[in-house]
PDB file of C-alpha atoms and ligand atoms in Angstrom:
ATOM      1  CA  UNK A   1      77.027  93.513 102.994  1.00  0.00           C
ATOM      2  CA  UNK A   2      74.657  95.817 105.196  1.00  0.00           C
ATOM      3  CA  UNK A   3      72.263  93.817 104.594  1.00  0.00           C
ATOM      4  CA  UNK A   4      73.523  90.330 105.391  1.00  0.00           C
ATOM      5  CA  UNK A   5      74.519  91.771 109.091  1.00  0.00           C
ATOM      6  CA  UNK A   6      72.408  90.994 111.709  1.00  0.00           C
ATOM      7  CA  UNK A   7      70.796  94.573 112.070  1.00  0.00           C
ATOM      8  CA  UNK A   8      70.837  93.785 116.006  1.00  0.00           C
ATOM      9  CA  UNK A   9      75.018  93.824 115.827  1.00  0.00           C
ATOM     10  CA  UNK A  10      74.994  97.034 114.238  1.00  0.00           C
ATOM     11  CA  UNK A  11      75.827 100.141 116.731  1.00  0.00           C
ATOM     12  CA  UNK A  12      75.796 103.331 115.247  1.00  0.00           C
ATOM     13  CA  UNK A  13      76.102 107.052 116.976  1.00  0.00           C
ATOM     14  CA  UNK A  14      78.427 106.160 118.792  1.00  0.00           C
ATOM     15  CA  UNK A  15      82.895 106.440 118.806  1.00  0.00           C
ATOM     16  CA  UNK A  16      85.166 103.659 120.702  1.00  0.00           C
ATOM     17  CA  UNK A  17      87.294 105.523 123.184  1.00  0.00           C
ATOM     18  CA  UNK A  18      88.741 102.694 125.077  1.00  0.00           C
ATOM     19  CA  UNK A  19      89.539  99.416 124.536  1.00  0.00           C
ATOM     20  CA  UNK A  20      90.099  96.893 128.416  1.00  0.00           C
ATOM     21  CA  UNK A  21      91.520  93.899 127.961  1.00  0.00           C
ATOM     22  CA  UNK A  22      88.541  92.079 130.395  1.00  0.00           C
ATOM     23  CA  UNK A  23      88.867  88.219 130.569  1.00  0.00           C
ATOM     24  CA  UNK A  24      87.754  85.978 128.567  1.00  0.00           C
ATOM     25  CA  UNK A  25      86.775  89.235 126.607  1.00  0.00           C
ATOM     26  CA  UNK A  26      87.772  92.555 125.067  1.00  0.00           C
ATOM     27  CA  UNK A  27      85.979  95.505 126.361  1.00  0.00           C
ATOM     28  CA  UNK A  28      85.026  98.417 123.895  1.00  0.00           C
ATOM     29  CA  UNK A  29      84.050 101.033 125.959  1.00  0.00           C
ATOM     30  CA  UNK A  30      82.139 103.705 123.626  1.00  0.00           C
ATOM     31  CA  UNK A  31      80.233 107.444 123.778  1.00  0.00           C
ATOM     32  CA  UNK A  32      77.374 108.565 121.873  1.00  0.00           C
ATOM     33  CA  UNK A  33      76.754 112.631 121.518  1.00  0.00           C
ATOM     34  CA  UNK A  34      75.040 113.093 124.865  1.00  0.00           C
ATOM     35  CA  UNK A  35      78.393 111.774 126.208  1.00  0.00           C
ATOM     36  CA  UNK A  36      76.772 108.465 127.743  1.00  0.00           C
ATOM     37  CA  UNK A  37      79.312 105.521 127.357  1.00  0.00           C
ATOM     38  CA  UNK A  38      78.011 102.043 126.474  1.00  0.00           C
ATOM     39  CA  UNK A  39      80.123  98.577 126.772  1.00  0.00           C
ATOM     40  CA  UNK A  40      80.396  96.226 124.152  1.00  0.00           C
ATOM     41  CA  UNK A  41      82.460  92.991 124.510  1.00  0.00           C
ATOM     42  CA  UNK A  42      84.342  91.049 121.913  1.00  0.00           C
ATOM     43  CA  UNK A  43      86.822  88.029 121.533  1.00  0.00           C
ATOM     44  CA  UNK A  44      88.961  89.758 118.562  1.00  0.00           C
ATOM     45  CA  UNK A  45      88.587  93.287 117.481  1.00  0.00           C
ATOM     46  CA  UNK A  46      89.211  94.785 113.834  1.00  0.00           C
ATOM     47  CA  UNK A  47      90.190  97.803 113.681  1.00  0.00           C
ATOM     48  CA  UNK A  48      88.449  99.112 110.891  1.00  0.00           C
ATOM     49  CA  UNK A  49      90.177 102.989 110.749  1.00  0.00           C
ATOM     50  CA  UNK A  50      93.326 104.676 110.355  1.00  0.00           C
ATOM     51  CA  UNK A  51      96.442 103.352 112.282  1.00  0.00           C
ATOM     52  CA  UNK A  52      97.238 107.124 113.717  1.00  0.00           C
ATOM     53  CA  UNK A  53      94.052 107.368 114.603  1.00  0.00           C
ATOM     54  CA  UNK A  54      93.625 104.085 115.952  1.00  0.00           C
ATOM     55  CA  UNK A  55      97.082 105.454 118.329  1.00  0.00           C
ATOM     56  CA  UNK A  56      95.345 109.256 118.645  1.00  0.00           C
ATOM     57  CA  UNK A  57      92.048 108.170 119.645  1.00  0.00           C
ATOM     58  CA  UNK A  58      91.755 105.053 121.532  1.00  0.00           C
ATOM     59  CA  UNK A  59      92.927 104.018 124.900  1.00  0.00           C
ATOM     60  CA  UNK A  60      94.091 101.038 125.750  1.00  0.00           C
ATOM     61  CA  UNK A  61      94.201  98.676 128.900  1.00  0.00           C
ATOM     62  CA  UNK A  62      96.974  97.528 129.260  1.00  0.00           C
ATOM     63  CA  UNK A  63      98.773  99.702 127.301  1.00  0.00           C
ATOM     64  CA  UNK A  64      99.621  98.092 123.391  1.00  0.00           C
ATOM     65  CA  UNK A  65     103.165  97.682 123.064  1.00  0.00           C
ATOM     66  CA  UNK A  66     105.435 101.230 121.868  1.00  0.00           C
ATOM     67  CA  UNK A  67     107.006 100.093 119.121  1.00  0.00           C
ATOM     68  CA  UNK A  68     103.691  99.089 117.496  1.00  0.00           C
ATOM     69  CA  UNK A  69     102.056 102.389 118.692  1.00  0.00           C
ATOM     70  CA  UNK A  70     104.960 104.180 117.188  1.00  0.00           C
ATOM     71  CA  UNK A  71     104.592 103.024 114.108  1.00  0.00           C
ATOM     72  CA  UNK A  72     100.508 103.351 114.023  1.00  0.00           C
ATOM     73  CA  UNK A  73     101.557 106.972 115.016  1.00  0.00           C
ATOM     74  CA  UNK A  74     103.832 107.086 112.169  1.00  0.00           C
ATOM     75  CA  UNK A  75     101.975 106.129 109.498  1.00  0.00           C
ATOM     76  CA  UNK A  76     100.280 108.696 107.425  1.00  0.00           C
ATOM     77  CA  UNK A  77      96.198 108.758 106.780  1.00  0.00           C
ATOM     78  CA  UNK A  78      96.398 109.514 103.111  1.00  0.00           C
ATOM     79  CA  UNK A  79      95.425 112.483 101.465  1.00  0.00           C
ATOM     80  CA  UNK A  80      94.137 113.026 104.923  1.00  0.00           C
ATOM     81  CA  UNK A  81      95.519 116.416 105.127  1.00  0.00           C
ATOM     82  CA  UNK A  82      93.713 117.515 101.719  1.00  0.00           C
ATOM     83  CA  UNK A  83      90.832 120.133 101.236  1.00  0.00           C
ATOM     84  CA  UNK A  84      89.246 121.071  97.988  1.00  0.00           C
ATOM     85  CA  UNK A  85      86.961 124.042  97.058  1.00  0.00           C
ATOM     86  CA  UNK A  86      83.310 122.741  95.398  1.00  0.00           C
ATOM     87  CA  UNK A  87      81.630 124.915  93.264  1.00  0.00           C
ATOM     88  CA  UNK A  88      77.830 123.584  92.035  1.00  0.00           C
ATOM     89  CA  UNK A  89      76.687 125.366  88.533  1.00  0.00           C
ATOM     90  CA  UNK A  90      73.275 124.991  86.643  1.00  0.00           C
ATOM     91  CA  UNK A  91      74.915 123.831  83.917  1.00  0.00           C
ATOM     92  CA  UNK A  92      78.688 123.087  82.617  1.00  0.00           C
ATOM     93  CA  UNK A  93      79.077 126.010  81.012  1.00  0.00           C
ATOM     94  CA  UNK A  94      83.043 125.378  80.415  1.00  0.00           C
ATOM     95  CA  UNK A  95      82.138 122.403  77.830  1.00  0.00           C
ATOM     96  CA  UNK A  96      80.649 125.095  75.869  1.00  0.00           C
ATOM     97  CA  UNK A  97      84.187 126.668  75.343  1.00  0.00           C
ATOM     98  CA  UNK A  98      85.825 123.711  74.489  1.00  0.00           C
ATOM     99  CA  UNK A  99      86.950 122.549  77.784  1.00  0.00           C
ATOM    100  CA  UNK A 100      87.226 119.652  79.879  1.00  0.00           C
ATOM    101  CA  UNK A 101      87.438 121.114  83.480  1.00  0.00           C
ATOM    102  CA  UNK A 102      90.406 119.207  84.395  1.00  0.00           C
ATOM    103  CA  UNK A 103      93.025 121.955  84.975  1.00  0.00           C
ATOM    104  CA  UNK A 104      96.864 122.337  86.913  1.00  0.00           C
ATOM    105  CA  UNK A 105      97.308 125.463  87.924  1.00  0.00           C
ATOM    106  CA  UNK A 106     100.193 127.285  89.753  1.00  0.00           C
ATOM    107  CA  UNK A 107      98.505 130.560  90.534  1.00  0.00           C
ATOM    108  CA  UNK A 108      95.654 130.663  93.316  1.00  0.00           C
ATOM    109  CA  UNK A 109      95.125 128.466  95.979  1.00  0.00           C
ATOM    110  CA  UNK A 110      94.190 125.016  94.017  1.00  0.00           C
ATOM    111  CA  UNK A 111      96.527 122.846  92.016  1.00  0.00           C
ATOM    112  CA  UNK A 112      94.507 120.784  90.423  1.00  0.00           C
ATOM    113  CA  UNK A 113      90.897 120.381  88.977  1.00  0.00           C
ATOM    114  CA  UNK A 114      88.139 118.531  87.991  1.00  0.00           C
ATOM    115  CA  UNK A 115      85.224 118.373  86.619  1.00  0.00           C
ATOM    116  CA  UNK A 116      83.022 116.631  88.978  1.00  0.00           C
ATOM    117  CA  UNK A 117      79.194 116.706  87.420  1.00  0.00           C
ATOM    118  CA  UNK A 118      77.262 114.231  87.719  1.00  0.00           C
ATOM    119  CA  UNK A 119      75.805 111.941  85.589  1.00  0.00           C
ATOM    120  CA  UNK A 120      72.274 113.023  86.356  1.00  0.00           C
ATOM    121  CA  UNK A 121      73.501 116.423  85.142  1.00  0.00           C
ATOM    122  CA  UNK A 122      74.232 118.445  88.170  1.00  0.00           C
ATOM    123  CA  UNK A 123      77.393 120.371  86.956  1.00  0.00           C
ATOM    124  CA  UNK A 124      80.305 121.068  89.539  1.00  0.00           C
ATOM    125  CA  UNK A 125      84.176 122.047  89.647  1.00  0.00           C
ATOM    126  CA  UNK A 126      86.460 121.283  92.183  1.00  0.00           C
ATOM    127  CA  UNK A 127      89.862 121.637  92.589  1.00  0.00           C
ATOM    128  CA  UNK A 128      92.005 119.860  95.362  1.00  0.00           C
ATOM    129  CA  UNK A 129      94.002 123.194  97.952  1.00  0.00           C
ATOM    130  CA  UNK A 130      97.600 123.322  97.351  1.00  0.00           C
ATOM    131  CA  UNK A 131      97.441 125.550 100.370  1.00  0.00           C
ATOM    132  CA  UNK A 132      99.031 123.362 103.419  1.00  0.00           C
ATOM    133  CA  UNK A 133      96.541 122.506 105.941  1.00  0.00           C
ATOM    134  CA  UNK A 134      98.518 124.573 108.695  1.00  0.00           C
ATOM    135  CA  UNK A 135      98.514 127.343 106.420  1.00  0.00           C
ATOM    136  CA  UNK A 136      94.622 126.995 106.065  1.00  0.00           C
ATOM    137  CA  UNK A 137      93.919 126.838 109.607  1.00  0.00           C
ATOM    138  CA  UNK A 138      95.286 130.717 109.583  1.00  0.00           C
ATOM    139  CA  UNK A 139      93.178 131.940 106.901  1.00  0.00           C
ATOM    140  CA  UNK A 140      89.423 132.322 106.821  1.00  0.00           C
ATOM    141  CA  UNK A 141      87.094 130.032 104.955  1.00  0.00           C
ATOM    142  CA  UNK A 142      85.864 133.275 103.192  1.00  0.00           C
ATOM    143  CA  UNK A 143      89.170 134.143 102.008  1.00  0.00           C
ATOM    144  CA  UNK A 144      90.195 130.521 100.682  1.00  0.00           C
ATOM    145  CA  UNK A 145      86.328 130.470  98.765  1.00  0.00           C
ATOM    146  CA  UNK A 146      86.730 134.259  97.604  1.00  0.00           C
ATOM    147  CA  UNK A 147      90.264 133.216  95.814  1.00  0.00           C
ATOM    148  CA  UNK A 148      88.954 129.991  94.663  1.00  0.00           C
ATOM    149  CA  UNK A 149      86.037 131.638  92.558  1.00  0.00           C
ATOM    150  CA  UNK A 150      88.389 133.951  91.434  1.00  0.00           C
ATOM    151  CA  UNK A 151      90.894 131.112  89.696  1.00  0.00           C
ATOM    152  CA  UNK A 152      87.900 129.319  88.319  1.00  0.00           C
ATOM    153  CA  UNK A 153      87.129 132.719  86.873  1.00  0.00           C
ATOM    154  CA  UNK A 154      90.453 132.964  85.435  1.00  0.00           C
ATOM    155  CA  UNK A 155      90.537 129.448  84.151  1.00  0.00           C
ATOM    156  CA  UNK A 156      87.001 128.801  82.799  1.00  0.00           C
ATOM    157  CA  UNK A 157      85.192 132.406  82.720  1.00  0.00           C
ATOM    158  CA  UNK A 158      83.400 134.505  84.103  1.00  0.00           C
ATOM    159  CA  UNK A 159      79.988 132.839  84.657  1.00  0.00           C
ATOM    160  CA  UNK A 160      82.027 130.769  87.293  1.00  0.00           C
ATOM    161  CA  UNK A 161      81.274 133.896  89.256  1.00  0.00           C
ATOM    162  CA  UNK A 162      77.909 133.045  90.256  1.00  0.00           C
ATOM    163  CA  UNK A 163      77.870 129.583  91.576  1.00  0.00           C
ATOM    164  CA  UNK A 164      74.615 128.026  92.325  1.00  0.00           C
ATOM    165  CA  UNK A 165      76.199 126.537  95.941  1.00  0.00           C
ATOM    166  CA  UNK A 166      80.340 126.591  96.851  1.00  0.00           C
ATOM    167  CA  UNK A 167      81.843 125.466 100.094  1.00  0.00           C
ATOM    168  CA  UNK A 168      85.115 124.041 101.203  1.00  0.00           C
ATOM    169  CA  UNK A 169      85.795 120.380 102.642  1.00  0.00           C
ATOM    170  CA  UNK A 170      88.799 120.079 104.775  1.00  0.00           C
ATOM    171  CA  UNK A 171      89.570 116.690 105.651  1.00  0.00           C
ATOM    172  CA  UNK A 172      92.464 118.160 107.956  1.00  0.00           C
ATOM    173  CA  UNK A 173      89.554 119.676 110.182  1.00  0.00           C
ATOM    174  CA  UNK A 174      87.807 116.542 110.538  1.00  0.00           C
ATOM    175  CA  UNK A 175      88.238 114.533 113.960  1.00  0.00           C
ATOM    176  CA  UNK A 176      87.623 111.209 112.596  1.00  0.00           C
ATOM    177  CA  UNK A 177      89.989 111.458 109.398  1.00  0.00           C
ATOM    178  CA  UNK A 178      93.253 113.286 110.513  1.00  0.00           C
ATOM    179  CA  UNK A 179      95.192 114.674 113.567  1.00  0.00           C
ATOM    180  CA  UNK A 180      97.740 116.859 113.492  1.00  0.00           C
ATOM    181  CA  UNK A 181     100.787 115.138 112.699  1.00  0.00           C
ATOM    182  CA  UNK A 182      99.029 114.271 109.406  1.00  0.00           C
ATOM    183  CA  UNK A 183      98.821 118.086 108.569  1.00  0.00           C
ATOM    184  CA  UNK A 184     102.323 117.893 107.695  1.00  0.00           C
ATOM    185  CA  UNK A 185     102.465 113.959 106.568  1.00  0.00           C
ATOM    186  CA  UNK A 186     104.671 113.017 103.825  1.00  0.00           C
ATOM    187  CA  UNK A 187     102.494 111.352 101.467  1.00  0.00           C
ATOM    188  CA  UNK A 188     104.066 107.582 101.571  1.00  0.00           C
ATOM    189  CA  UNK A 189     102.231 104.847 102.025  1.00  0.00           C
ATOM    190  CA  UNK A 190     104.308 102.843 104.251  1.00  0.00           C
ATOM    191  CA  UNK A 191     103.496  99.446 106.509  1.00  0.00           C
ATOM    192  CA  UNK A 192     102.951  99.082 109.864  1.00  0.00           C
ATOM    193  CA  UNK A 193     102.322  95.815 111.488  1.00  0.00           C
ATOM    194  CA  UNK A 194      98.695  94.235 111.641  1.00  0.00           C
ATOM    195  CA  UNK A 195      98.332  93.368 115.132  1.00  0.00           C
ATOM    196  CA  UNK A 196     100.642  93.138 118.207  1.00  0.00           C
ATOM    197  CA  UNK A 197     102.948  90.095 118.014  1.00  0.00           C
ATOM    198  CA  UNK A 198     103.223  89.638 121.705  1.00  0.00           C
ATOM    199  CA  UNK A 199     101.492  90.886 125.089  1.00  0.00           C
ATOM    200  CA  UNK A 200      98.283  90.806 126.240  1.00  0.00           C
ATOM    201  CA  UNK A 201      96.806  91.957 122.948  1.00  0.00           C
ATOM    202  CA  UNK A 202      98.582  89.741 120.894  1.00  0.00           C
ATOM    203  CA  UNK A 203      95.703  87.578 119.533  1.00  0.00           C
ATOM    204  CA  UNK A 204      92.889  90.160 120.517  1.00  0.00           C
ATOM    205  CA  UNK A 205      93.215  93.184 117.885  1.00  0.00           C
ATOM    206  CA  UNK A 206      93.779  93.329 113.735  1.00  0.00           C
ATOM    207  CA  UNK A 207      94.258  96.536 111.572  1.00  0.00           C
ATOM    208  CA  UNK A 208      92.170  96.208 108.813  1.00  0.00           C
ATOM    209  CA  UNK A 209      91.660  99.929 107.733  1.00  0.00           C
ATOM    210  CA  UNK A 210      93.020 100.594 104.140  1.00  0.00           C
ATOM    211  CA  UNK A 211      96.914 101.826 105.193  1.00  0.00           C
ATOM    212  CA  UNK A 212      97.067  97.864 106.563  1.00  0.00           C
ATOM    213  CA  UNK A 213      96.825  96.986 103.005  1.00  0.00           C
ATOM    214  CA  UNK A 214      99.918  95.725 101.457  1.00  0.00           C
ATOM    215  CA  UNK A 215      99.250  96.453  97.752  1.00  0.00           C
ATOM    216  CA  UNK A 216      96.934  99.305  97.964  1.00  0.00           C
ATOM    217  CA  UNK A 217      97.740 101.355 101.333  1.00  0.00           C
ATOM    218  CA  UNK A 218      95.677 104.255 101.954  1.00  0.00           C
ATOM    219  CA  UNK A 219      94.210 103.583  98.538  1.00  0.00           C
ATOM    220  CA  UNK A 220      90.010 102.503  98.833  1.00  0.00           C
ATOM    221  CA  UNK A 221      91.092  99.245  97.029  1.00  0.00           C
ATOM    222  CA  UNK A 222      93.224  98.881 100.256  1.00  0.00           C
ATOM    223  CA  UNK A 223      90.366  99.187 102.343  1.00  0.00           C
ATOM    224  CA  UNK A 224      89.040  95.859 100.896  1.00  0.00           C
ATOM    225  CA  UNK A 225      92.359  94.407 100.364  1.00  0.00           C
ATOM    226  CA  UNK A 226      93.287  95.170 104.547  1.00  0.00           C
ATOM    227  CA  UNK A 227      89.666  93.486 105.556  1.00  0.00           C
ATOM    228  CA  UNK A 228      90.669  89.884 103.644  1.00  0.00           C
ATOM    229  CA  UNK A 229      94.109  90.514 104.710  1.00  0.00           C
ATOM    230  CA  UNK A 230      93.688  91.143 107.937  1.00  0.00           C
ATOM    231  CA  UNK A 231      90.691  88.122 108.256  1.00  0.00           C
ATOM    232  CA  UNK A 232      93.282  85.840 106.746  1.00  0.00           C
ATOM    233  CA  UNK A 233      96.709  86.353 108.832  1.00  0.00           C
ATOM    234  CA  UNK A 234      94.226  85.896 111.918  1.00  0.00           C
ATOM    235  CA  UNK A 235      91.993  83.022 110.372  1.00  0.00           C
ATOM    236  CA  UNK A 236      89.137  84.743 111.095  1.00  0.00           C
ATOM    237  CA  UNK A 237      87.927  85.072 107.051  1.00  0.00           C
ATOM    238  CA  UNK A 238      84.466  82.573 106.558  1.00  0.00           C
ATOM    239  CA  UNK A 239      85.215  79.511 104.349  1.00  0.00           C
ATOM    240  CA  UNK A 240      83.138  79.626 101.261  1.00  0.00           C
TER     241      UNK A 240
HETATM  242  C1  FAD B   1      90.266 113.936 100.476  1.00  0.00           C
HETATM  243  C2  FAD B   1      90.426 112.476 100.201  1.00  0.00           C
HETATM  244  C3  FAD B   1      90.486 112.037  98.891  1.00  0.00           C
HETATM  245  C4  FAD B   1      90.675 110.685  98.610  1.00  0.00           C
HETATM  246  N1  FAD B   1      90.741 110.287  97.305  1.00  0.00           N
HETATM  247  C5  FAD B   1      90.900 108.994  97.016  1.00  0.00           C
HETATM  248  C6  FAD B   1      90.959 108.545  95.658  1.00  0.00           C
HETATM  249  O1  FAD B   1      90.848 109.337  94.716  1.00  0.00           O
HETATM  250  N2  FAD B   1      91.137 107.211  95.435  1.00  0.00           N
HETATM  251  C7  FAD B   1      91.253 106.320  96.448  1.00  0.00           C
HETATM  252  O2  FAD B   1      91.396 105.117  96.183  1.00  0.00           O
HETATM  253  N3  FAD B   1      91.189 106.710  97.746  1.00  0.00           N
HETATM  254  C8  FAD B   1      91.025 108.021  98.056  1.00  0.00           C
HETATM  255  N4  FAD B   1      90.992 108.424  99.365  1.00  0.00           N
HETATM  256  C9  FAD B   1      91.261 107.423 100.411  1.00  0.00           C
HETATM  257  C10 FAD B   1      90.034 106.617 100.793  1.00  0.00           C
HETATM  258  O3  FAD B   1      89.018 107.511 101.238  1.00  0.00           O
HETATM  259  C11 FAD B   1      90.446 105.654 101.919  1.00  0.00           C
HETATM  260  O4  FAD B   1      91.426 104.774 101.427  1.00  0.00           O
HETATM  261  C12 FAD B   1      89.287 104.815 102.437  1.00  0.00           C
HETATM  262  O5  FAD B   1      88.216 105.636 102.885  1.00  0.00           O
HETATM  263  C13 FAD B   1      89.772 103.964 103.596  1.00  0.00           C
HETATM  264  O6  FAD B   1      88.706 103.181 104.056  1.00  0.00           O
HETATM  265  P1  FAD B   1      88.737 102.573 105.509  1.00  0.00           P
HETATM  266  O7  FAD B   1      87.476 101.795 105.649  1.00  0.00           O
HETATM  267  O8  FAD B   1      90.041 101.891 105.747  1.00  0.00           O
HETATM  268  O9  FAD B   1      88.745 103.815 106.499  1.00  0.00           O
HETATM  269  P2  FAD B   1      87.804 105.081 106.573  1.00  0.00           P
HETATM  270  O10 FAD B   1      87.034 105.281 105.310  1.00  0.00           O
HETATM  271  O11 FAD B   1      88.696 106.184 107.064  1.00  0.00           O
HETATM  272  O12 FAD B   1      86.774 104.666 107.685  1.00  0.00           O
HETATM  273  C14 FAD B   1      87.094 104.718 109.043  1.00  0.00           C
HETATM  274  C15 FAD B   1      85.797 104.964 109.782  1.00  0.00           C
HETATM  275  O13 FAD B   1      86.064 104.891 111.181  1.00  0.00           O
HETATM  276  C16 FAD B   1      85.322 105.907 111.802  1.00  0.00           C
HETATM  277  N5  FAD B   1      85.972 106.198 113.085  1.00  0.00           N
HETATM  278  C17 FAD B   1      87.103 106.905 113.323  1.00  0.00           C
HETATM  279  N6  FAD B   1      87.359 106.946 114.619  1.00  0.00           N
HETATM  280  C18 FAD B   1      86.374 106.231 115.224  1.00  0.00           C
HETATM  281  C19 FAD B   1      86.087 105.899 116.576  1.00  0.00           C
HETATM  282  N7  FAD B   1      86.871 106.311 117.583  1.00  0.00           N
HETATM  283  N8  FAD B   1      84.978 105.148 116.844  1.00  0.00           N
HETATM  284  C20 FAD B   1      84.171 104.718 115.836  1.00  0.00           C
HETATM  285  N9  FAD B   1      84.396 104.993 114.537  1.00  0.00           N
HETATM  286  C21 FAD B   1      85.485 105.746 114.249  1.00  0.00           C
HETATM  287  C22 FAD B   1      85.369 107.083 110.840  1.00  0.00           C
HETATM  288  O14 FAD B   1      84.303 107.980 111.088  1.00  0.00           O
HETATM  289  C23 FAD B   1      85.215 106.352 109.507  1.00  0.00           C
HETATM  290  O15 FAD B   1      83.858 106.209 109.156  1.00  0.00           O
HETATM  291  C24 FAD B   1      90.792 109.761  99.674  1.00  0.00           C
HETATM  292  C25 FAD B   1      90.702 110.195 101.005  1.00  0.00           C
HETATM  293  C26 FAD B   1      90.520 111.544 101.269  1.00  0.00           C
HETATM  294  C27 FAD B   1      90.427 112.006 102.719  1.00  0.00           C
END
């Protein structure tokens, strides 16, 4: 798909902060890391990302209507308020016991666990937090690691002890995946409407990021399934 863009169209380093409704055209108005802001103009704009962020993060000109916002708000970014502890071995030294590395546990700080080597033979563990993300924000990253090694210990033995790398990714931390409402969220997957039905905006903007999609919201299936749903209630989708 990359590949069949026009490499010119592609802007990268850069996040949309505001969107101006500008006659005939849509104005993106966007930053890169030095903080300069760049224009970009458009006759219909996808909105390839989260609905809450979409609300949390972008400004719009004139305002989108507050029923839609509210529910863009209220829709959860799934598993957006997830972290999980990685821990990188030489080898997978719990096969040699017997065992799979897919665990559910109820004491220490992760739930559940997999094995996640690779196929090239890099051996890993991880196991998703079942610490809540406010909880996490009050605890050190040293602490959450320090009890992670020590359940992997418990579960798998002790030469999970000495991992060759371990760190912890927490998606509720990360500006571009959650906000704070979705530290709490309540894990449904409902469905908020695609685009505004009336206003200024009406014809100009589409949700297509995955919790548009009506089979698979939240879901990476849904990420495909909210593009050709999305292209197809605004007959934007290619024939052939
Ligand atoms: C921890 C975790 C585990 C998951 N596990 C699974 C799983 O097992 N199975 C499954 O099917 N799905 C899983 N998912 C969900 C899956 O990742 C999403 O469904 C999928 O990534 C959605 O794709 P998307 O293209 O709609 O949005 P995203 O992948 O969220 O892409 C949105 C993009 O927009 C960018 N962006 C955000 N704000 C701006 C801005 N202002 N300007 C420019 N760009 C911006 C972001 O950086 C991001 O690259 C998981 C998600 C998480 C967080």
């Amino acid at each position: 798909l990359y590949r069949r863009i026009d490499s010119a169209r592609i802007v990268r380093g850069q996040a949309v902060r505001h969107l101006r409704m500008s006659e005939p055209h849509v104005e993106l108005v966007s930053e890169n890391a030095r903080g300069e802001t760049f224009s970009h103009f458009a006759e219909h704009v996808l909105l390839a990302m989260p609905p809450r962020l979409v609300e949390s993060q972008l400004t719009f000109s004139p305002a989108l209507p507050s029923e839609l916002t509210r529910q863009w708000r209220e829709t959860d970014t799934w598993m957006a308020p997830h972290a999980k502890y990685i821990a990188v071995f030489d080898r997978p030294f719990w096969r040699d016991q017997g065992l799979s590395g897919e665990a559910r546990s109820a004491v220490g700080p992760m739930v559940e666990i997999h094995d996640a080597s690779t196929q090239e033979g890099k051996a890993a563990l991880f196991g998703f937090l079942g610490v809540p993300a406010d909880v996490r924000r009050r605890v050190s990253e040293e602490e959450l690691i320090t009890a992670s090694r020590t359940q992997f210990v418990r579960l798998f033995g002790s030469q999970a002890e000495n991992p060759e790398a371990e760190f912890i990714k927490d998606w509720a931390k990360e500006f571009y995946t959650a906000t704070h409402t979705d530290e709490r969220s309540s894990g449904n997957h409902p469905m908020p409407a695609l685009s505004p039905s009336s206003g200024a905006w009406a014809d100009r903007l589409t949700g297509i990021g995955s919790e548009w999609s009506r089979e698979f919201t939240g879901y990476l299936a849904g990420a495909i399934d909210a593009v050709n749903r999305g292209l197809e209630y605004k007959k934007l989708k290619p024939s052939g």
